[in-house]
PDB file of C-alpha atoms in Angstrom:
ATOM      1  CA  UNK A  25      44.123 -56.350  36.184  1.00  0.00           C
ATOM      2  CA  UNK A  26      44.880 -59.949  35.289  1.00  0.00           C
ATOM      3  CA  UNK A  27      48.391 -61.309  35.702  1.00  0.00           C
ATOM      4  CA  UNK A  28      49.866 -64.578  34.441  1.00  0.00           C
ATOM      5  CA  UNK A  29      52.671 -65.981  36.568  1.00  0.00           C
ATOM      6  CA  UNK A  30      54.900 -68.859  35.610  1.00  0.00           C
ATOM      7  CA  UNK A  31      55.593 -71.308  38.370  1.00  0.00           C
ATOM      8  CA  UNK A  32      59.192 -72.629  38.506  1.00  0.00           C
ATOM      9  CA  UNK A  33      58.982 -74.363  41.862  1.00  0.00           C
ATOM     10  CA  UNK A  34      60.476 -77.813  42.192  1.00  0.00           C
ATOM     11  CA  UNK A  35      62.248 -79.980  39.660  1.00  0.00           C
ATOM     12  CA  UNK A  36      60.615 -80.583  36.350  1.00  0.00           C
ATOM     13  CA  UNK A  37      60.872 -83.571  34.119  1.00  0.00           C
ATOM     14  CA  UNK A  38      62.216 -83.083  30.685  1.00  0.00           C
ATOM     15  CA  UNK A  39      59.465 -82.228  28.250  1.00  0.00           C
ATOM     16  CA  UNK A  40      56.931 -81.465  31.006  1.00  0.00           C
ATOM     17  CA  UNK A  41      54.501 -78.624  30.241  1.00  0.00           C
ATOM     18  CA  UNK A  42      55.056 -75.431  32.133  1.00  0.00           C
ATOM     19  CA  UNK A  43      52.269 -74.544  34.583  1.00  0.00           C
ATOM     20  CA  UNK A  44      50.799 -71.075  34.512  1.00  0.00           C
ATOM     21  CA  UNK A  45      49.094 -69.368  37.451  1.00  0.00           C
ATOM     22  CA  UNK A  46      46.479 -66.743  36.591  1.00  0.00           C
ATOM     23  CA  UNK A  47      45.688 -64.010  39.105  1.00  0.00           C
ATOM     24  CA  UNK A  48      42.759 -61.615  38.505  1.00  0.00           C
ATOM     25  CA  UNK A  49      42.470 -58.463  40.604  1.00  0.00           C
ATOM     26  CA  UNK A  50      38.746 -57.574  41.051  1.00  0.00           C
ATOM     27  CA  UNK A  51      39.400 -54.455  43.120  1.00  0.00           C
ATOM     28  CA  UNK A  52      38.898 -51.973  40.209  1.00  0.00           C
ATOM     29  CA  UNK A  53      35.619 -53.727  39.241  1.00  0.00           C
ATOM     30  CA  UNK A  54      34.275 -53.484  42.792  1.00  0.00           C
ATOM     31  CA  UNK A  55      35.221 -49.808  42.919  1.00  0.00           C
ATOM     32  CA  UNK A  56      33.445 -49.196  39.622  1.00  0.00           C
ATOM     33  CA  UNK A  57      30.289 -50.950  40.841  1.00  0.00           C
ATOM     34  CA  UNK A  58      30.189 -48.856  43.999  1.00  0.00           C
ATOM     35  CA  UNK A  59      30.616 -45.662  41.967  1.00  0.00           C
ATOM     36  CA  UNK A  60      27.752 -46.676  39.655  1.00  0.00           C
ATOM     37  CA  UNK A  61      25.459 -47.538  42.578  1.00  0.00           C
ATOM     38  CA  UNK A  62      26.226 -44.180  44.213  1.00  0.00           C
ATOM     39  CA  UNK A  63      25.610 -42.380  40.914  1.00  0.00           C
ATOM     40  CA  UNK A  64      22.206 -44.009  40.363  1.00  0.00           C
ATOM     41  CA  UNK A  65      21.134 -43.413  43.978  1.00  0.00           C
ATOM     42  CA  UNK A  66      21.894 -39.710  43.699  1.00  0.00           C
ATOM     43  CA  UNK A  67      20.426 -39.212  40.218  1.00  0.00           C
ATOM     44  CA  UNK A  68      17.293 -41.370  40.435  1.00  0.00           C
ATOM     45  CA  UNK A  69      13.994 -39.591  41.100  1.00  0.00           C
ATOM     46  CA  UNK A  70      11.757 -41.530  43.447  1.00  0.00           C
ATOM     47  CA  UNK A  71       8.237 -41.803  42.002  1.00  0.00           C
ATOM     48  CA  UNK A  72       5.248 -42.117  44.301  1.00  0.00           C
ATOM     49  CA  UNK A  73       3.518 -45.450  43.910  1.00  0.00           C
ATOM     50  CA  UNK A  74       0.305 -45.136  41.894  1.00  0.00           C
ATOM     51  CA  UNK A  75      -2.256 -47.072  43.917  1.00  0.00           C
ATOM     52  CA  UNK A  76      -6.032 -47.152  43.955  1.00  0.00           C
ATOM     53  CA  UNK A  77      -7.551 -44.866  46.558  1.00  0.00           C
ATOM     54  CA  UNK A  78     -10.427 -46.542  48.336  1.00  0.00           C
ATOM     55  CA  UNK A  79     -13.041 -44.642  50.312  1.00  0.00           C
ATOM     56  CA  UNK A  80     -13.302 -46.879  53.343  1.00  0.00           C
ATOM     57  CA  UNK A  81     -16.421 -46.888  55.496  1.00  0.00           C
ATOM     58  CA  UNK A  82     -16.413 -44.410  58.349  1.00  0.00           C
ATOM     59  CA  UNK A  83     -15.627 -45.397  61.916  1.00  0.00           C
ATOM     60  CA  UNK A  84     -19.199 -44.677  62.924  1.00  0.00           C
ATOM     61  CA  UNK A  85     -20.557 -47.751  64.680  1.00  0.00           C
ATOM     62  CA  UNK A  86     -23.909 -48.546  63.138  1.00  0.00           C
ATOM     63  CA  UNK A  87     -25.667 -51.381  64.906  1.00  0.00           C
ATOM     64  CA  UNK A  88     -28.453 -53.353  63.244  1.00  0.00           C
ATOM     65  CA  UNK A  89     -31.052 -51.711  65.489  1.00  0.00           C
ATOM     66  CA  UNK A  90     -29.768 -48.289  64.497  1.00  0.00           C
ATOM     67  CA  UNK A  91     -29.852 -49.262  60.841  1.00  0.00           C
ATOM     68  CA  UNK A  92     -33.499 -50.249  61.163  1.00  0.00           C
ATOM     69  CA  UNK A  93     -34.279 -46.920  62.840  1.00  0.00           C
ATOM     70  CA  UNK A  94     -32.373 -44.817  60.316  1.00  0.00           C
ATOM     71  CA  UNK A  95     -34.173 -41.755  59.062  1.00  0.00           C
ATOM     72  CA  UNK A  96     -36.329 -42.462  56.044  1.00  0.00           C
ATOM     73  CA  UNK A  97     -34.637 -39.545  54.289  1.00  0.00           C
ATOM     74  CA  UNK A  98     -31.252 -41.283  54.675  1.00  0.00           C
ATOM     75  CA  UNK A  99     -31.862 -45.035  54.453  1.00  0.00           C
ATOM     76  CA  UNK A 100     -31.766 -46.849  51.122  1.00  0.00           C
ATOM     77  CA  UNK A 101     -31.655 -50.627  50.674  1.00  0.00           C
ATOM     78  CA  UNK A 102     -30.204 -52.356  47.601  1.00  0.00           C
ATOM     79  CA  UNK A 103     -31.238 -55.948  46.836  1.00  0.00           C
ATOM     80  CA  UNK A 104     -29.003 -57.626  44.244  1.00  0.00           C
ATOM     81  CA  UNK A 105     -30.252 -60.377  41.947  1.00  0.00           C
ATOM     82  CA  UNK A 106     -28.882 -62.102  38.849  1.00  0.00           C
ATOM     83  CA  UNK A 107     -30.816 -63.829  36.065  1.00  0.00           C
ATOM     84  CA  UNK A 108     -29.639 -67.408  35.497  1.00  0.00           C
ATOM     85  CA  UNK A 109     -30.547 -70.168  33.052  1.00  0.00           C
ATOM     86  CA  UNK A 110     -31.639 -73.726  33.856  1.00  0.00           C
ATOM     87  CA  UNK A 111     -28.002 -74.776  34.369  1.00  0.00           C
ATOM     88  CA  UNK A 112     -27.385 -71.986  36.855  1.00  0.00           C
ATOM     89  CA  UNK A 113     -25.181 -69.971  34.486  1.00  0.00           C
ATOM     90  CA  UNK A 114     -25.478 -66.192  34.475  1.00  0.00           C
ATOM     91  CA  UNK A 115     -27.563 -64.865  31.603  1.00  0.00           C
ATOM     92  CA  UNK A 116     -26.167 -62.054  29.452  1.00  0.00           C
ATOM     93  CA  UNK A 117     -27.900 -59.366  27.441  1.00  0.00           C
ATOM     94  CA  UNK A 118     -27.364 -58.530  23.781  1.00  0.00           C
ATOM     95  CA  UNK A 119     -24.295 -56.442  24.672  1.00  0.00           C
ATOM     96  CA  UNK A 120     -22.724 -59.389  26.513  1.00  0.00           C
ATOM     97  CA  UNK A 121     -23.220 -57.875  29.969  1.00  0.00           C
ATOM     98  CA  UNK A 122     -24.411 -60.028  32.899  1.00  0.00           C
ATOM     99  CA  UNK A 123     -28.094 -59.540  33.606  1.00  0.00           C
ATOM    100  CA  UNK A 124     -27.806 -58.145  37.135  1.00  0.00           C
ATOM    101  CA  UNK A 125     -30.791 -56.317  38.587  1.00  0.00           C
ATOM    102  CA  UNK A 126     -30.691 -53.944  41.550  1.00  0.00           C
ATOM    103  CA  UNK A 127     -33.982 -53.631  43.413  1.00  0.00           C
ATOM    104  CA  UNK A 128     -34.053 -50.755  45.857  1.00  0.00           C
ATOM    105  CA  UNK A 129     -36.368 -48.976  48.244  1.00  0.00           C
ATOM    106  CA  UNK A 130     -35.965 -45.911  50.411  1.00  0.00           C
ATOM    107  CA  UNK A 131     -36.717 -45.780  54.101  1.00  0.00           C
ATOM    108  CA  UNK A 132     -38.375 -48.752  55.774  1.00  0.00           C
ATOM    109  CA  UNK A 133     -40.408 -51.366  53.858  1.00  0.00           C
ATOM    110  CA  UNK A 134     -44.141 -51.449  54.414  1.00  0.00           C
ATOM    111  CA  UNK A 135     -46.400 -54.344  53.414  1.00  0.00           C
ATOM    112  CA  UNK A 136     -50.143 -53.900  53.229  1.00  0.00           C
ATOM    113  CA  UNK A 137     -52.825 -55.611  51.146  1.00  0.00           C
ATOM    114  CA  UNK A 138     -56.006 -53.647  51.765  1.00  0.00           C
ATOM    115  CA  UNK A 139     -57.778 -55.010  48.679  1.00  0.00           C
ATOM    116  CA  UNK A 140     -57.145 -58.658  49.501  1.00  0.00           C
ATOM    117  CA  UNK A 141     -55.971 -59.369  45.941  1.00  0.00           C
ATOM    118  CA  UNK A 142     -52.629 -60.761  47.077  1.00  0.00           C
ATOM    119  CA  UNK A 143     -50.688 -57.726  45.828  1.00  0.00           C
ATOM    120  CA  UNK A 144     -48.994 -55.177  48.061  1.00  0.00           C
ATOM    121  CA  UNK A 145     -50.661 -51.793  47.786  1.00  0.00           C
ATOM    122  CA  UNK A 146     -47.742 -49.696  49.046  1.00  0.00           C
ATOM    123  CA  UNK A 147     -44.755 -51.541  47.553  1.00  0.00           C
ATOM    124  CA  UNK A 148     -42.012 -48.900  47.179  1.00  0.00           C
ATOM    125  CA  UNK A 149     -39.623 -51.306  45.461  1.00  0.00           C
ATOM    126  CA  UNK A 150     -38.026 -50.125  42.212  1.00  0.00           C
ATOM    127  CA  UNK A 151     -35.571 -51.766  39.808  1.00  0.00           C
ATOM    128  CA  UNK A 152     -32.401 -50.427  38.210  1.00  0.00           C
ATOM    129  CA  UNK A 153     -29.252 -51.731  36.517  1.00  0.00           C
ATOM    130  CA  UNK A 154     -25.502 -51.244  36.906  1.00  0.00           C
ATOM    131  CA  UNK A 155     -24.878 -48.806  34.061  1.00  0.00           C
ATOM    132  CA  UNK A 156     -21.854 -46.574  33.564  1.00  0.00           C
ATOM    133  CA  UNK A 157     -21.973 -42.867  32.851  1.00  0.00           C
ATOM    134  CA  UNK A 158     -23.116 -41.434  29.556  1.00  0.00           C
ATOM    135  CA  UNK A 159     -20.396 -38.826  29.340  1.00  0.00           C
ATOM    136  CA  UNK A 160     -20.820 -36.908  32.605  1.00  0.00           C
ATOM    137  CA  UNK A 161     -24.410 -38.024  33.118  1.00  0.00           C
ATOM    138  CA  UNK A 162     -24.994 -40.767  35.683  1.00  0.00           C
ATOM    139  CA  UNK A 163     -27.293 -43.641  34.786  1.00  0.00           C
ATOM    140  CA  UNK A 164     -28.971 -46.561  36.508  1.00  0.00           C
ATOM    141  CA  UNK A 165     -28.396 -47.158  40.195  1.00  0.00           C
ATOM    142  CA  UNK A 166     -25.380 -44.822  40.073  1.00  0.00           C
ATOM    143  CA  UNK A 167     -27.662 -41.854  39.444  1.00  0.00           C
ATOM    144  CA  UNK A 168     -29.899 -42.848  42.378  1.00  0.00           C
ATOM    145  CA  UNK A 169     -26.931 -43.025  44.758  1.00  0.00           C
ATOM    146  CA  UNK A 170     -25.348 -39.896  43.294  1.00  0.00           C
ATOM    147  CA  UNK A 171     -28.487 -37.865  43.884  1.00  0.00           C
ATOM    148  CA  UNK A 172     -28.796 -39.189  47.453  1.00  0.00           C
ATOM    149  CA  UNK A 173     -25.202 -38.165  48.264  1.00  0.00           C
ATOM    150  CA  UNK A 174     -25.139 -34.957  46.223  1.00  0.00           C
ATOM    151  CA  UNK A 175     -24.209 -32.624  49.099  1.00  0.00           C
ATOM    152  CA  UNK A 176     -21.076 -34.642  49.855  1.00  0.00           C
ATOM    153  CA  UNK A 177     -20.126 -35.042  46.196  1.00  0.00           C
ATOM    154  CA  UNK A 178     -20.507 -31.325  45.467  1.00  0.00           C
ATOM    155  CA  UNK A 179     -18.220 -30.387  48.364  1.00  0.00           C
ATOM    156  CA  UNK A 180     -15.637 -32.998  47.368  1.00  0.00           C
ATOM    157  CA  UNK A 181     -15.742 -31.761  43.766  1.00  0.00           C
ATOM    158  CA  UNK A 182     -14.733 -28.283  44.980  1.00  0.00           C
ATOM    159  CA  UNK A 183     -11.761 -29.758  46.844  1.00  0.00           C
ATOM    160  CA  UNK A 184     -10.897 -31.912  43.821  1.00  0.00           C
ATOM    161  CA  UNK A 185     -10.681 -28.810  41.631  1.00  0.00           C
ATOM    162  CA  UNK A 186      -8.236 -27.274  44.107  1.00  0.00           C
ATOM    163  CA  UNK A 187      -6.274 -30.543  44.107  1.00  0.00           C
ATOM    164  CA  UNK A 188      -6.036 -30.534  40.306  1.00  0.00           C
ATOM    165  CA  UNK A 189      -4.702 -26.963  40.417  1.00  0.00           C
ATOM    166  CA  UNK A 190      -2.225 -28.004  43.153  1.00  0.00           C
ATOM    167  CA  UNK A 191      -3.482 -25.253  45.462  1.00  0.00           C
ATOM    168  CA  UNK A 192      -2.991 -27.248  48.667  1.00  0.00           C
ATOM    169  CA  UNK A 193       0.792 -27.565  48.348  1.00  0.00           C
ATOM    170  CA  UNK A 194       2.237 -25.950  45.197  1.00  0.00           C
ATOM    171  CA  UNK A 195       5.359 -27.738  44.040  1.00  0.00           C
ATOM    172  CA  UNK A 196       4.824 -30.726  46.339  1.00  0.00           C
ATOM    173  CA  UNK A 197       2.682 -33.365  44.638  1.00  0.00           C
ATOM    174  CA  UNK A 198       2.761 -35.816  47.561  1.00  0.00           C
ATOM    175  CA  UNK A 199       1.653 -33.185  50.089  1.00  0.00           C
ATOM    176  CA  UNK A 200      -1.017 -31.923  47.697  1.00  0.00           C
ATOM    177  CA  UNK A 201      -2.463 -35.449  47.387  1.00  0.00           C
ATOM    178  CA  UNK A 202      -2.296 -36.062  51.133  1.00  0.00           C
ATOM    179  CA  UNK A 203      -4.126 -32.846  52.027  1.00  0.00           C
ATOM    180  CA  UNK A 204      -6.831 -33.517  49.439  1.00  0.00           C
ATOM    181  CA  UNK A 205      -7.433 -37.055  50.726  1.00  0.00           C
ATOM    182  CA  UNK A 206      -7.715 -35.761  54.291  1.00  0.00           C
ATOM    183  CA  UNK A 207     -10.226 -33.073  53.281  1.00  0.00           C
ATOM    184  CA  UNK A 208     -12.295 -35.548  51.245  1.00  0.00           C
ATOM    185  CA  UNK A 209     -12.366 -37.943  54.204  1.00  0.00           C
ATOM    186  CA  UNK A 210     -13.589 -35.193  56.523  1.00  0.00           C
ATOM    187  CA  UNK A 211     -16.401 -34.340  54.104  1.00  0.00           C
ATOM    188  CA  UNK A 212     -17.477 -37.985  53.714  1.00  0.00           C
ATOM    189  CA  UNK A 213     -17.712 -38.327  57.488  1.00  0.00           C
ATOM    190  CA  UNK A 214     -19.288 -34.920  58.161  1.00  0.00           C
ATOM    191  CA  UNK A 215     -22.364 -35.697  60.276  1.00  0.00           C
ATOM    192  CA  UNK A 216     -23.836 -32.243  59.591  1.00  0.00           C
ATOM    193  CA  UNK A 217     -24.415 -33.187  55.943  1.00  0.00           C
ATOM    194  CA  UNK A 218     -27.316 -35.293  54.726  1.00  0.00           C
ATOM    195  CA  UNK A 219     -25.694 -38.605  53.823  1.00  0.00           C
ATOM    196  CA  UNK A 220     -27.332 -41.880  52.823  1.00  0.00           C
ATOM    197  CA  UNK A 221     -27.138 -45.052  54.864  1.00  0.00           C
ATOM    198  CA  UNK A 222     -26.948 -47.878  52.304  1.00  0.00           C
ATOM    199  CA  UNK A 223     -27.782 -51.488  53.164  1.00  0.00           C
ATOM    200  CA  UNK A 224     -26.614 -53.947  50.505  1.00  0.00           C
ATOM    201  CA  UNK A 225     -28.367 -57.315  50.359  1.00  0.00           C
ATOM    202  CA  UNK A 226     -27.671 -60.157  47.935  1.00  0.00           C
ATOM    203  CA  UNK A 227     -30.331 -62.655  46.887  1.00  0.00           C
ATOM    204  CA  UNK A 228     -29.281 -66.352  46.730  1.00  0.00           C
ATOM    205  CA  UNK A 229     -28.963 -66.193  42.936  1.00  0.00           C
ATOM    206  CA  UNK A 230     -26.902 -62.992  42.940  1.00  0.00           C
ATOM    207  CA  UNK A 231     -23.417 -63.258  41.432  1.00  0.00           C
ATOM    208  CA  UNK A 232     -20.204 -62.100  43.050  1.00  0.00           C
ATOM    209  CA  UNK A 233     -19.861 -59.591  40.232  1.00  0.00           C
ATOM    210  CA  UNK A 234     -23.086 -57.878  41.261  1.00  0.00           C
ATOM    211  CA  UNK A 235     -21.865 -57.516  44.858  1.00  0.00           C
ATOM    212  CA  UNK A 236     -18.519 -56.133  43.704  1.00  0.00           C
ATOM    213  CA  UNK A 237     -20.344 -53.715  41.392  1.00  0.00           C
ATOM    214  CA  UNK A 238     -22.427 -52.504  44.342  1.00  0.00           C
ATOM    215  CA  UNK A 239     -19.281 -51.892  46.411  1.00  0.00           C
ATOM    216  CA  UNK A 240     -17.740 -50.052  43.455  1.00  0.00           C
ATOM    217  CA  UNK A 241     -20.734 -47.731  43.439  1.00  0.00           C
ATOM    218  CA  UNK A 242     -20.059 -46.920  47.094  1.00  0.00           C
ATOM    219  CA  UNK A 243     -16.549 -45.774  46.143  1.00  0.00           C
ATOM    220  CA  UNK A 244     -17.621 -43.874  43.034  1.00  0.00           C
ATOM    221  CA  UNK A 245     -20.337 -42.002  44.915  1.00  0.00           C
ATOM    222  CA  UNK A 246     -18.150 -41.368  47.991  1.00  0.00           C
ATOM    223  CA  UNK A 247     -20.596 -43.128  50.335  1.00  0.00           C
ATOM    224  CA  UNK A 248     -19.012 -43.896  53.700  1.00  0.00           C
ATOM    225  CA  UNK A 249     -21.994 -45.385  55.537  1.00  0.00           C
ATOM    226  CA  UNK A 250     -22.883 -48.757  54.071  1.00  0.00           C
ATOM    227  CA  UNK A 251     -23.330 -52.303  55.281  1.00  0.00           C
ATOM    228  CA  UNK A 252     -23.701 -55.768  53.725  1.00  0.00           C
ATOM    229  CA  UNK A 253     -26.670 -57.604  55.228  1.00  0.00           C
ATOM    230  CA  UNK A 254     -28.709 -60.763  54.620  1.00  0.00           C
ATOM    231  CA  UNK A 255     -31.886 -60.748  52.573  1.00  0.00           C
ATOM    232  CA  UNK A 256     -34.992 -61.422  54.669  1.00  0.00           C
ATOM    233  CA  UNK A 257     -38.554 -62.601  54.106  1.00  0.00           C
ATOM    234  CA  UNK A 258     -39.908 -59.078  53.662  1.00  0.00           C
ATOM    235  CA  UNK A 259     -37.392 -58.384  50.896  1.00  0.00           C
ATOM    236  CA  UNK A 260     -38.374 -61.591  49.092  1.00  0.00           C
ATOM    237  CA  UNK A 261     -42.083 -60.714  49.332  1.00  0.00           C
ATOM    238  CA  UNK A 262     -41.412 -57.263  47.878  1.00  0.00           C
ATOM    239  CA  UNK A 263     -39.510 -58.735  44.925  1.00  0.00           C
ATOM    240  CA  UNK A 264     -42.198 -61.323  44.193  1.00  0.00           C
ATOM    241  CA  UNK A 265     -44.868 -58.637  44.332  1.00  0.00           C
ATOM    242  CA  UNK A 266     -42.837 -56.387  42.018  1.00  0.00           C
ATOM    243  CA  UNK A 267     -42.364 -59.213  39.486  1.00  0.00           C
ATOM    244  CA  UNK A 268     -46.086 -60.001  39.607  1.00  0.00           C
ATOM    245  CA  UNK A 269     -46.861 -56.386  38.725  1.00  0.00           C
ATOM    246  CA  UNK A 270     -43.957 -56.013  36.266  1.00  0.00           C
ATOM    247  CA  UNK A 271     -43.375 -59.414  34.599  1.00  0.00           C
ATOM    248  CA  UNK A 272     -40.112 -59.763  32.696  1.00  0.00           C
ATOM    249  CA  UNK A 273     -40.408 -60.093  28.948  1.00  0.00           C
TER     250      UNK A 273
END
């Protein structure tokens, strides 16, 4: 509490104003603050931080030589390109989306021109786009990757259903999440399952957005074995041959 004390020390001149000394005791306020802090600490419920879960690549060491010798049934190469105008700006379609194209081929590329017409006879290159789902139906390159990693996705979907029902740790949300993440990680890295090995390559004109979109597809499709590599001469020849056979309108 505050107290006002009148000081009478020493002699005072006639008519001089009396000096007042004010003393404020902060002890009750400090006590109240400590009680409030204790109250909030005991009554507050700690909420788990909501963060984005990222499916990181597995710890499997995949050397370039191994990548080149990957089974044809597992290997798939994505080549990212972006349409640009004369000023180098990214072109957009009628919906306002960047015109990014994903060329892809499965297994190892083969180049042969038996007819001598300058076109590759066995060009396996195909083109797709980054398109989101239509409801629950995958589209574009997402469908290609989804189908290639279907065994893993089906097993993870079973575990996800158990996670939604909180079967792993009833009444303990944090433990339920932790167990699900551990099980999903084991499935992604299960070498007994047929899993794709994805090599992502970006052409010189490819935008950063296209590369980020490709990495997003790795997370969405739970693909753990992927690598970013440089585009080579063979890839360029395949694209030129594809454009010669399928000219853009």
